[in-house]
Coordinates of C-alpha atoms in Angstrom, one line a residue:
X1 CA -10.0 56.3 91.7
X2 CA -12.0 53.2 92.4
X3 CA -14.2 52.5 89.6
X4 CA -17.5 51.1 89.0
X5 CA -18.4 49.1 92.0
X6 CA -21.3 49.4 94.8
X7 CA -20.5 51.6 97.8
X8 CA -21.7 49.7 101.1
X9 CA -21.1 51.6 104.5
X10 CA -23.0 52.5 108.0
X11 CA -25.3 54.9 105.7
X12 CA -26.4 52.5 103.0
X13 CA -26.0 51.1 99.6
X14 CA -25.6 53.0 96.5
X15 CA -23.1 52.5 93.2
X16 CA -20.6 55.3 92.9
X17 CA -16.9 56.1 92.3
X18 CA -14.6 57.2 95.0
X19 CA -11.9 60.1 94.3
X20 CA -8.9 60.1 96.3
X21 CA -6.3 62.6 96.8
X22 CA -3.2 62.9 99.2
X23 CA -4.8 60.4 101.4
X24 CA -8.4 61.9 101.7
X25 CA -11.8 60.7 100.2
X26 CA -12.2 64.1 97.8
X27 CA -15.5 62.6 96.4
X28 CA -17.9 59.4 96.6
X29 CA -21.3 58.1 95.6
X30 CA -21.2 59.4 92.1
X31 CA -19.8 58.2 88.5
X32 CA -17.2 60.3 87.6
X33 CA -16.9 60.6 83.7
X34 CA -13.0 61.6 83.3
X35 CA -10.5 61.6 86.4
X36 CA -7.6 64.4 86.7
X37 CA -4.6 63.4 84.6
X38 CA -2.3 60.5 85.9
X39 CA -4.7 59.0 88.2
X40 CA -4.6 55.5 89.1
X41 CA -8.0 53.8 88.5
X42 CA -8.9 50.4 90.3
X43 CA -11.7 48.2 88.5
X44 CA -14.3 47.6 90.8
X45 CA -16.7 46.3 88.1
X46 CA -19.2 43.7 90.1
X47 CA -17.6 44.2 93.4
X48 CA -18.2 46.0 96.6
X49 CA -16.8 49.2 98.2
X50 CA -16.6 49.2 101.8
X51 CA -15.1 50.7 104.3
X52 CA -11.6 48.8 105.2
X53 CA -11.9 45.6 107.4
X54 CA -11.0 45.7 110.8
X55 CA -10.1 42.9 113.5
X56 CA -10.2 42.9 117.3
X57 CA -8.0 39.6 117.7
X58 CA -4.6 39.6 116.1
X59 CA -2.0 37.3 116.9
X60 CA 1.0 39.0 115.2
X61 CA 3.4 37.1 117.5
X62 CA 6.2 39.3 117.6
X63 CA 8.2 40.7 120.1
X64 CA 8.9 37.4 121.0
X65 CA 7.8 34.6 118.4
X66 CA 8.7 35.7 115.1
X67 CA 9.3 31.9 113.5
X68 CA 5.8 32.1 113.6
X69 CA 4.9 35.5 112.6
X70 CA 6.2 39.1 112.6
X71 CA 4.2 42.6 112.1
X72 CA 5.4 42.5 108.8
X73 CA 4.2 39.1 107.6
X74 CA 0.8 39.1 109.6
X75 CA 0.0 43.2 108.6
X76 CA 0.4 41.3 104.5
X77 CA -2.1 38.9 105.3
X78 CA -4.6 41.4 106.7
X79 CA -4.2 43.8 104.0
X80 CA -4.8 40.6 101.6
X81 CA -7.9 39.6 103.1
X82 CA -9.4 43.6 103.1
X83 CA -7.7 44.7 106.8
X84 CA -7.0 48.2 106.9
X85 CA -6.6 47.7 110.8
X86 CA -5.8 44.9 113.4
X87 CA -5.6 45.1 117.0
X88 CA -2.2 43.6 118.2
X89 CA -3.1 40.9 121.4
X90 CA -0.4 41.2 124.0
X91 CA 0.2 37.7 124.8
X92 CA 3.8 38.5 123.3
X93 CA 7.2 37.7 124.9
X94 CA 7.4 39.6 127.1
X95 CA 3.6 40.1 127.1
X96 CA 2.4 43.9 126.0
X97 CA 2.0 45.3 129.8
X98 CA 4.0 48.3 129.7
X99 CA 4.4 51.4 128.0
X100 CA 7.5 50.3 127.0
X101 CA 6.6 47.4 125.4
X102 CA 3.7 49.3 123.8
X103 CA 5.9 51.2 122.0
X104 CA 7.8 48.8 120.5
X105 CA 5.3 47.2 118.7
X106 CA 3.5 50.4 117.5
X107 CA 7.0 51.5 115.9
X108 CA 6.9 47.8 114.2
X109 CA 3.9 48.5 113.0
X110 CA 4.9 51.8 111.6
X111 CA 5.6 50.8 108.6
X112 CA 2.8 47.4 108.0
X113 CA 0.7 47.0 105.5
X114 CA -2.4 47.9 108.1
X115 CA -2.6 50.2 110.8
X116 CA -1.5 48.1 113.6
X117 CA -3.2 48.4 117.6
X118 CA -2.1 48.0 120.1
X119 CA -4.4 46.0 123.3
X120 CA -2.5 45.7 126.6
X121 CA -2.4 43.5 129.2
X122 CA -4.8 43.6 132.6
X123 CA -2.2 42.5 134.7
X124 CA 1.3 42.4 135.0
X125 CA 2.6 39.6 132.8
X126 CA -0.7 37.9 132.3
X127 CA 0.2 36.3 135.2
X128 CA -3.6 37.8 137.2
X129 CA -1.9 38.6 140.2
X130 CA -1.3 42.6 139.7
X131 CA -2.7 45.1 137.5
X132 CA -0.9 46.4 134.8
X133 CA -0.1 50.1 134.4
X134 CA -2.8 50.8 132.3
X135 CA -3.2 54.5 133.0
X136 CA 0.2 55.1 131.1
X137 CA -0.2 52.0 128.1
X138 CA -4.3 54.4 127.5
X139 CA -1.7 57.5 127.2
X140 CA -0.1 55.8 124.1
X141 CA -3.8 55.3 122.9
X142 CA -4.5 51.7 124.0
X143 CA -8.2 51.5 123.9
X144 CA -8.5 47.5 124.3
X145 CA -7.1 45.7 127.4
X146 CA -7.2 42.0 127.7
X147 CA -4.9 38.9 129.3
X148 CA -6.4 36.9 126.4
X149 CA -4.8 33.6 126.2
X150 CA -6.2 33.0 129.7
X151 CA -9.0 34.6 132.0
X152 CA -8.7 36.9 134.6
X153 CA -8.9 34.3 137.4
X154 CA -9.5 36.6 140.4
X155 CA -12.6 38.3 140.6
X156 CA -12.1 41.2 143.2
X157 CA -9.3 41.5 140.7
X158 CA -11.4 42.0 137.3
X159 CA -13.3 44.5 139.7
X160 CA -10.9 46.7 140.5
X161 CA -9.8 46.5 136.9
X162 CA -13.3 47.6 135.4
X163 CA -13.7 50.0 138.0
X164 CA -9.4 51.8 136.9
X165 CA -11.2 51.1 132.9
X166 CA -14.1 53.3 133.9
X167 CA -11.9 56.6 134.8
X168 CA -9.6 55.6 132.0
X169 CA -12.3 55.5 129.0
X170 CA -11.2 52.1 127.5
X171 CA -12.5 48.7 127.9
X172 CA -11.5 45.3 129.4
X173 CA -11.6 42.5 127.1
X174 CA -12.0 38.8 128.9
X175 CA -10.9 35.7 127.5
X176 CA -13.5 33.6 129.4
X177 CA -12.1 30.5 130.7
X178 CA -12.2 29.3 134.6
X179 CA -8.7 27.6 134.6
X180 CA -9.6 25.2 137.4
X181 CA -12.4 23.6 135.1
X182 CA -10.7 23.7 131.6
X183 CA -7.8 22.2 133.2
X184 CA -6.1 19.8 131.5
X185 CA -8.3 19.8 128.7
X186 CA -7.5 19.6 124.9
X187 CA -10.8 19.8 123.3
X188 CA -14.7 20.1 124.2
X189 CA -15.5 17.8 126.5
X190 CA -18.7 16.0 124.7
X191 CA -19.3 13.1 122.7
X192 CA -15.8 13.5 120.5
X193 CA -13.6 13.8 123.8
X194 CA -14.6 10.5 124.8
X195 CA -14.7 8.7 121.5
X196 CA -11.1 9.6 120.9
X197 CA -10.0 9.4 124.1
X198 CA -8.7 13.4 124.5
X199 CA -9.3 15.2 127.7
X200 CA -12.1 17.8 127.1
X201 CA -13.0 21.4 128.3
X202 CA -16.4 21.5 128.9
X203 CA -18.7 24.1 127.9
X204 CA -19.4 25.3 131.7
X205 CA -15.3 26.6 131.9
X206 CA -16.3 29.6 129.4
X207 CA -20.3 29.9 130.7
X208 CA -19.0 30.3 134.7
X209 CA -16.8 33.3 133.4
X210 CA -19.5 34.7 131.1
X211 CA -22.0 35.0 133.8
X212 CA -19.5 36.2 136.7
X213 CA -18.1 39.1 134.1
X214 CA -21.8 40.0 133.5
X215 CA -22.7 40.7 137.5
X216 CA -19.3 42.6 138.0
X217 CA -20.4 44.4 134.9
X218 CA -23.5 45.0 136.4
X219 CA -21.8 46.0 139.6
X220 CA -19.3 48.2 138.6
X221 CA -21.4 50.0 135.2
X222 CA -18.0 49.8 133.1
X223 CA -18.5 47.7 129.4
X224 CA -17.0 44.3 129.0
X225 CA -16.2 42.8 126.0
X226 CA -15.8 38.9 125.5
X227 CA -14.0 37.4 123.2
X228 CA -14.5 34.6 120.5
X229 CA -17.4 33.0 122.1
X230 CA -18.0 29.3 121.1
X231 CA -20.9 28.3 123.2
X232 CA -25.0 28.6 123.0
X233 CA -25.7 29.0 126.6
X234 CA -22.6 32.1 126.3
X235 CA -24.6 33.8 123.5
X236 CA -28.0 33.1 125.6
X237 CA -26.2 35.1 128.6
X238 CA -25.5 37.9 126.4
X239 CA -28.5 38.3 124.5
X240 CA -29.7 38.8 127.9
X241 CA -27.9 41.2 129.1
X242 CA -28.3 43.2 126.2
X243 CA -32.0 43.0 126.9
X244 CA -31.6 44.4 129.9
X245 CA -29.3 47.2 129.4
X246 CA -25.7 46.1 130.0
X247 CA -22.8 47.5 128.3
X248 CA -21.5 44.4 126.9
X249 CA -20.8 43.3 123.5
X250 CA -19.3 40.2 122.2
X251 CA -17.3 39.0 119.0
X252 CA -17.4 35.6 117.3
X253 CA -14.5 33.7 114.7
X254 CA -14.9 32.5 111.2
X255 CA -14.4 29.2 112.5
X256 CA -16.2 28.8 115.9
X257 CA -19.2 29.7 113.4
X258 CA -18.9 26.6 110.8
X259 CA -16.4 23.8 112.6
X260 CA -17.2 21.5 115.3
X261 CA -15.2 19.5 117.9
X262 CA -16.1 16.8 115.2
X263 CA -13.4 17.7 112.8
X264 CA -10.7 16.4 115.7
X265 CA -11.8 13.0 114.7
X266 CA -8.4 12.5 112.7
X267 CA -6.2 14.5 116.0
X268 CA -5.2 16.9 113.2
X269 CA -3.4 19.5 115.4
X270 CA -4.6 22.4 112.9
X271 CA -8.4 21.7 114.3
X272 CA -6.8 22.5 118.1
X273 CA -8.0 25.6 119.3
X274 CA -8.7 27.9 122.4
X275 CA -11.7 28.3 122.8
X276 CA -12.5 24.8 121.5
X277 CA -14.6 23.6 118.9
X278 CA -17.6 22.9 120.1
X279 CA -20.8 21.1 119.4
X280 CA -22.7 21.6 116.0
X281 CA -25.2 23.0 118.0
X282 CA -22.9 26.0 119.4
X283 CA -22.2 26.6 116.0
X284 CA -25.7 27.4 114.9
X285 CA -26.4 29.5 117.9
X286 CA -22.9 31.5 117.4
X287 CA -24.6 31.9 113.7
X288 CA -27.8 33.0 115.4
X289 CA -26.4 35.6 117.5
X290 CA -24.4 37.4 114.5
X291 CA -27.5 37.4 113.0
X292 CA -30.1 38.6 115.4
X293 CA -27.2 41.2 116.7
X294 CA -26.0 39.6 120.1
X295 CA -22.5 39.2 118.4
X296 CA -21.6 42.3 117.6
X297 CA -18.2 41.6 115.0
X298 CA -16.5 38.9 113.9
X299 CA -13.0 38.2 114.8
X300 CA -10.6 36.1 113.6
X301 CA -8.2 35.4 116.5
X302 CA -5.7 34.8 113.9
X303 CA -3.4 32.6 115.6
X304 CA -0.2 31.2 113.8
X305 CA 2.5 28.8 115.2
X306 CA 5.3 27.1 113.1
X307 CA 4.8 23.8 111.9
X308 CA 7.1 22.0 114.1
X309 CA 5.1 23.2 116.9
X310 CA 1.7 22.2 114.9
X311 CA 3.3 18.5 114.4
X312 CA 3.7 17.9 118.2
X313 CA 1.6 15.1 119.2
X314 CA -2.4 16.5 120.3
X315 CA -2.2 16.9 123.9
X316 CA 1.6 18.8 123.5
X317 CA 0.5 21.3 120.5
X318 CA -0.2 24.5 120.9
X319 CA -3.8 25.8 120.0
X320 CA -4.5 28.1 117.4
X321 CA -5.5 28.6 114.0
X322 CA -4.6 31.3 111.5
X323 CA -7.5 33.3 109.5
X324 CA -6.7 37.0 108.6
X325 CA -6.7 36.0 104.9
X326 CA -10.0 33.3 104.8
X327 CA -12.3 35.4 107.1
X328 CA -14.2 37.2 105.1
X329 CA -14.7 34.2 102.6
X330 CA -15.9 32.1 105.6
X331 CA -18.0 34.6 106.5
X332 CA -19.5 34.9 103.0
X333 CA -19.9 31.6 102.5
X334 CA -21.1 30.1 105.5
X335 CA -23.5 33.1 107.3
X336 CA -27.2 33.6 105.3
X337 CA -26.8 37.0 105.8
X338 CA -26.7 39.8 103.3
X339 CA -22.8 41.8 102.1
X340 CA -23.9 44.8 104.0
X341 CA -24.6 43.0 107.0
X342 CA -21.4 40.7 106.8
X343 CA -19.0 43.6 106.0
X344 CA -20.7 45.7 108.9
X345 CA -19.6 42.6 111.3
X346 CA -16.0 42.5 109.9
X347 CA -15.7 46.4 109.3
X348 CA -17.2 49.4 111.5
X349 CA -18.7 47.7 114.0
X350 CA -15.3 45.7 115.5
X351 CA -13.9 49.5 114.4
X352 CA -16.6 51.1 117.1
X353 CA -15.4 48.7 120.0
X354 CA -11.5 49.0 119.3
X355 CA -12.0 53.1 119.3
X356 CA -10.9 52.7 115.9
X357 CA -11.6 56.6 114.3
X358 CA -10.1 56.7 111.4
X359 CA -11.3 52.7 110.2
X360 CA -15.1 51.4 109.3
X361 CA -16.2 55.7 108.4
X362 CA -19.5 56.1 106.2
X363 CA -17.9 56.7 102.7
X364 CA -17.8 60.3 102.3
X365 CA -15.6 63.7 101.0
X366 CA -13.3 64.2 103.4
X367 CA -12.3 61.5 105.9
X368 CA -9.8 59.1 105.4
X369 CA -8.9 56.8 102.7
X370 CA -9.0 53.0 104.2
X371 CA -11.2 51.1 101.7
X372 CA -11.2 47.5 100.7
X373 CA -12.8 46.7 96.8
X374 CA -14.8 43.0 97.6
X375 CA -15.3 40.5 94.6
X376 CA -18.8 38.8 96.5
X377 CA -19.1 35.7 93.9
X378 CA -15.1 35.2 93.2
X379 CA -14.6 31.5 94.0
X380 CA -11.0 30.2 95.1
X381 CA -9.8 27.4 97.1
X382 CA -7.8 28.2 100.4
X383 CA -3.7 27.0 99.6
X384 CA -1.4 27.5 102.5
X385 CA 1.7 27.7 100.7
X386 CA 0.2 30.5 98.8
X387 CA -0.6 32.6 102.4
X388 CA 1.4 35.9 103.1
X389 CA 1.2 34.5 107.1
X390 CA 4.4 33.0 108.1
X391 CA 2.6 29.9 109.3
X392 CA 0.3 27.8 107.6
X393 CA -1.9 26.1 110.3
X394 CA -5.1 27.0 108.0
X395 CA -8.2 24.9 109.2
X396 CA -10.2 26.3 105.7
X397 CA -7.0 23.9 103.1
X398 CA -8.7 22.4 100.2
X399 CA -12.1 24.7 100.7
X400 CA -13.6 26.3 98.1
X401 CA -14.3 29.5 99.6
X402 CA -17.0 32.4 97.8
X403 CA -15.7 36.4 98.4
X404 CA -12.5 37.6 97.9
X405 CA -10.8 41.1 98.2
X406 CA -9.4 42.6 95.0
X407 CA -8.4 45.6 96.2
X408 CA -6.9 47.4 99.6
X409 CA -6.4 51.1 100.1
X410 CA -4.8 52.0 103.1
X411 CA -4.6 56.1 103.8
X412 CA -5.1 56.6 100.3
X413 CA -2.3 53.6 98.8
X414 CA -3.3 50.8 96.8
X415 CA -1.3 48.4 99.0
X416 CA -2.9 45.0 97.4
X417 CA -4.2 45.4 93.7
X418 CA -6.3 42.4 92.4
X419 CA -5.1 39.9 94.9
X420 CA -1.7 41.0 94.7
X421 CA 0.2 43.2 97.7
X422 CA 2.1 46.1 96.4
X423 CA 4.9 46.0 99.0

């Protein structure tokens, strides 16, 4: 039983206990006086009751990569920070492009701390030349198809792809970036770039991909999703096409939301990232489009690398930051938003566009068990050595951070009880 918090789902707000037996909500909503013998009772005094976290943009690194992360490791630190569900990227080695592959990570996953998903690749390799099979990756119950870590370059290419998604049911994901124009670069391209002297990406590589996705989506009918948007005029695109009926949505990271290219001014590698930071004023409008709806979720494109790779000089270390287990305290701390609105970008609305059934459910008799217990005015102060990921390239050290999960339920197990994982 979770005890004495504030339920907060798709249907409202209310305070109420939650029952659960072999796996199942049995009841919710009410205060229950005396539980059945031998039950296990979580305080939820002051906290919130939501339905389980879940993110679009995992990096879990492994087959391929595991110095720097494994299912294991990564599915800990989403269960710590309130994931009941992540959605594998396939920019693996080999990359996740065929059934095969698919497999193997869902049986790594089999026994993680979160339900693990799986999104494949577009094309073969990530390479943009050939489609992948993804007739036979959607029979495994791929739902999310992406060559994140670079753009589809080729755009009869993405066509025929969106047009395979539509008879499929699942949609294309694009990492926007024209390759030509970001070329060589290692940060935004702006003021910063050329007071340090470090090759920049301007903001026009991710726009030019933005707006060619948006007519092919409006050519073919078949929903796009973009991920981790960084710039305004992106977010202006978008809200536009919203407006005028296109099947698009759009997520947004913790950090995209509150840093700018300003924090390279030391070349810290840890503030590298793809997309890059970008101005102060793409920050405010990614801020304004989770709030007036444009964005529809928040992602954390949890990226680790080891720390050798992390210490390579600036224009030789890989991008990337890690931020399964600081999310939702960046979120709470940096968006002016109310919990229900925050949890509904972090929970069942990234659930919706991963065809996640069984994550981000109203809280209600009957349906499955994946819950997270939220402490909203918990204080702490992010520590990297005390992270569950394997790698600690953390861009959030030394921050005092406000909402923390206490509690994780995952198909009805406790698997992280005040702060703590369970296994």
């Amino acid at each position: 039983m979770i005890h004495g918090g504030t339920l907060v789902d798709p249907t409202g707000t209310r305070p109420g206990d939650v029952l659960i037996q072999d796996g199942v909500i049995v009841s919710a909503g009410n205060r229950v006086e005396s539980a059945p013998a031998g039950t296990v009772v979580l305080d939820a005094g002051g906290c919130v009751v939501a339905p389980g976290l879940v993110d679009l943009h995992t990096h879990l690194r492994e087959p391929g990569r595991e110095e720097a992360e494994t299912v294991e490791t990564g599915s800990r630190a989403a269960a710590l920070g309130g994931y009941t569900a992540v959605v594998a990227m396939p920019n693996t080695e080999p990359a996740i492009d065929s059934a095969a592959v698919v497999r193997q990570v869902l049986e790594l996953g089999r026994d993680a701390l979160c339900d693990v998903a799986v999104a494949g690749s577009i094309t073969v390799g990530r390479e943009g030349t050939r489609l992948a099979p993804l007739a036979e990756m959607a029979a495994l119950g791929v739902k999310l198809f992406t060559d994140d870590g670079s753009g589809v370059q080729d755009a009869r290419l993405m066509r025929r792809a969106l047009e395979y998604a539509s008879s499929l049911g699942v949609t294309l994901a694009q990492h926007c970036e024209d390759s030509s124009l970001a070329a060589g670069g290692h940060m935004h391209e702006g003021e910063w770039s050329s007071r340090l002297g470090i090759p920049g990406q301007p903001a026009e590589a991710e726009e030019l991909m933005v707006m060619r996705d948006l007519a092919l989506c409006r050519l073919t009918g078949t929903p796009v999703h973009f991920l981790h948007l960084s710039t305004a005029r992106s977010v202006a695109m978008v809200r536009g096409a919203k407006a005028s009926g296109l099947p698009v949505t759009a997520e947004a990271t913790p950090h995209h939301l509150c840093l700018t290219d300003a924090c390279v001014a030391g070349y810290d590698t840890v503030f590298k990232v793809n997309p890059p930071l970008r101005s102060a004023e793409d920050a405010a409008a990614i801020r304004a489009g989770l709030a007036d709806g444009t964005i529809d979720a928040i992602a954390t494109d949890h990226a680790p690398h080891a720390k050798e790779a992390k210490e390579a000089p600036f224009d030789q270390a890989p991008p990337g930051m890690i931020g399964l287990e600081t999310a939702l305290g960046v979120a709470l701390s940096e968006l002016d938003l109310p919990i229900e609105r925050v949890v509904a970008l972090l929970s069942w609305k990234p659930a919706a566009i991963a065809g996640l059934a069984e994550h981000g459910r109203p809280i209600t008799a009957g349906i499955p068990a994946n819950l997270c217990v939220i402490d909203p005015e918990m204080e702490w102060t992010v520590d990297p050595a005390r992270m569950a990921s394997r790698s600690r390239n953390t861009p959030f050290a030394g921050r005092t951070l406000r909402g923390r999960v206490r509690h994780t339920v995952l198909a009805g197990e406790p698997v992280v009880v005040n702060g703590q994982a369970q296994r």
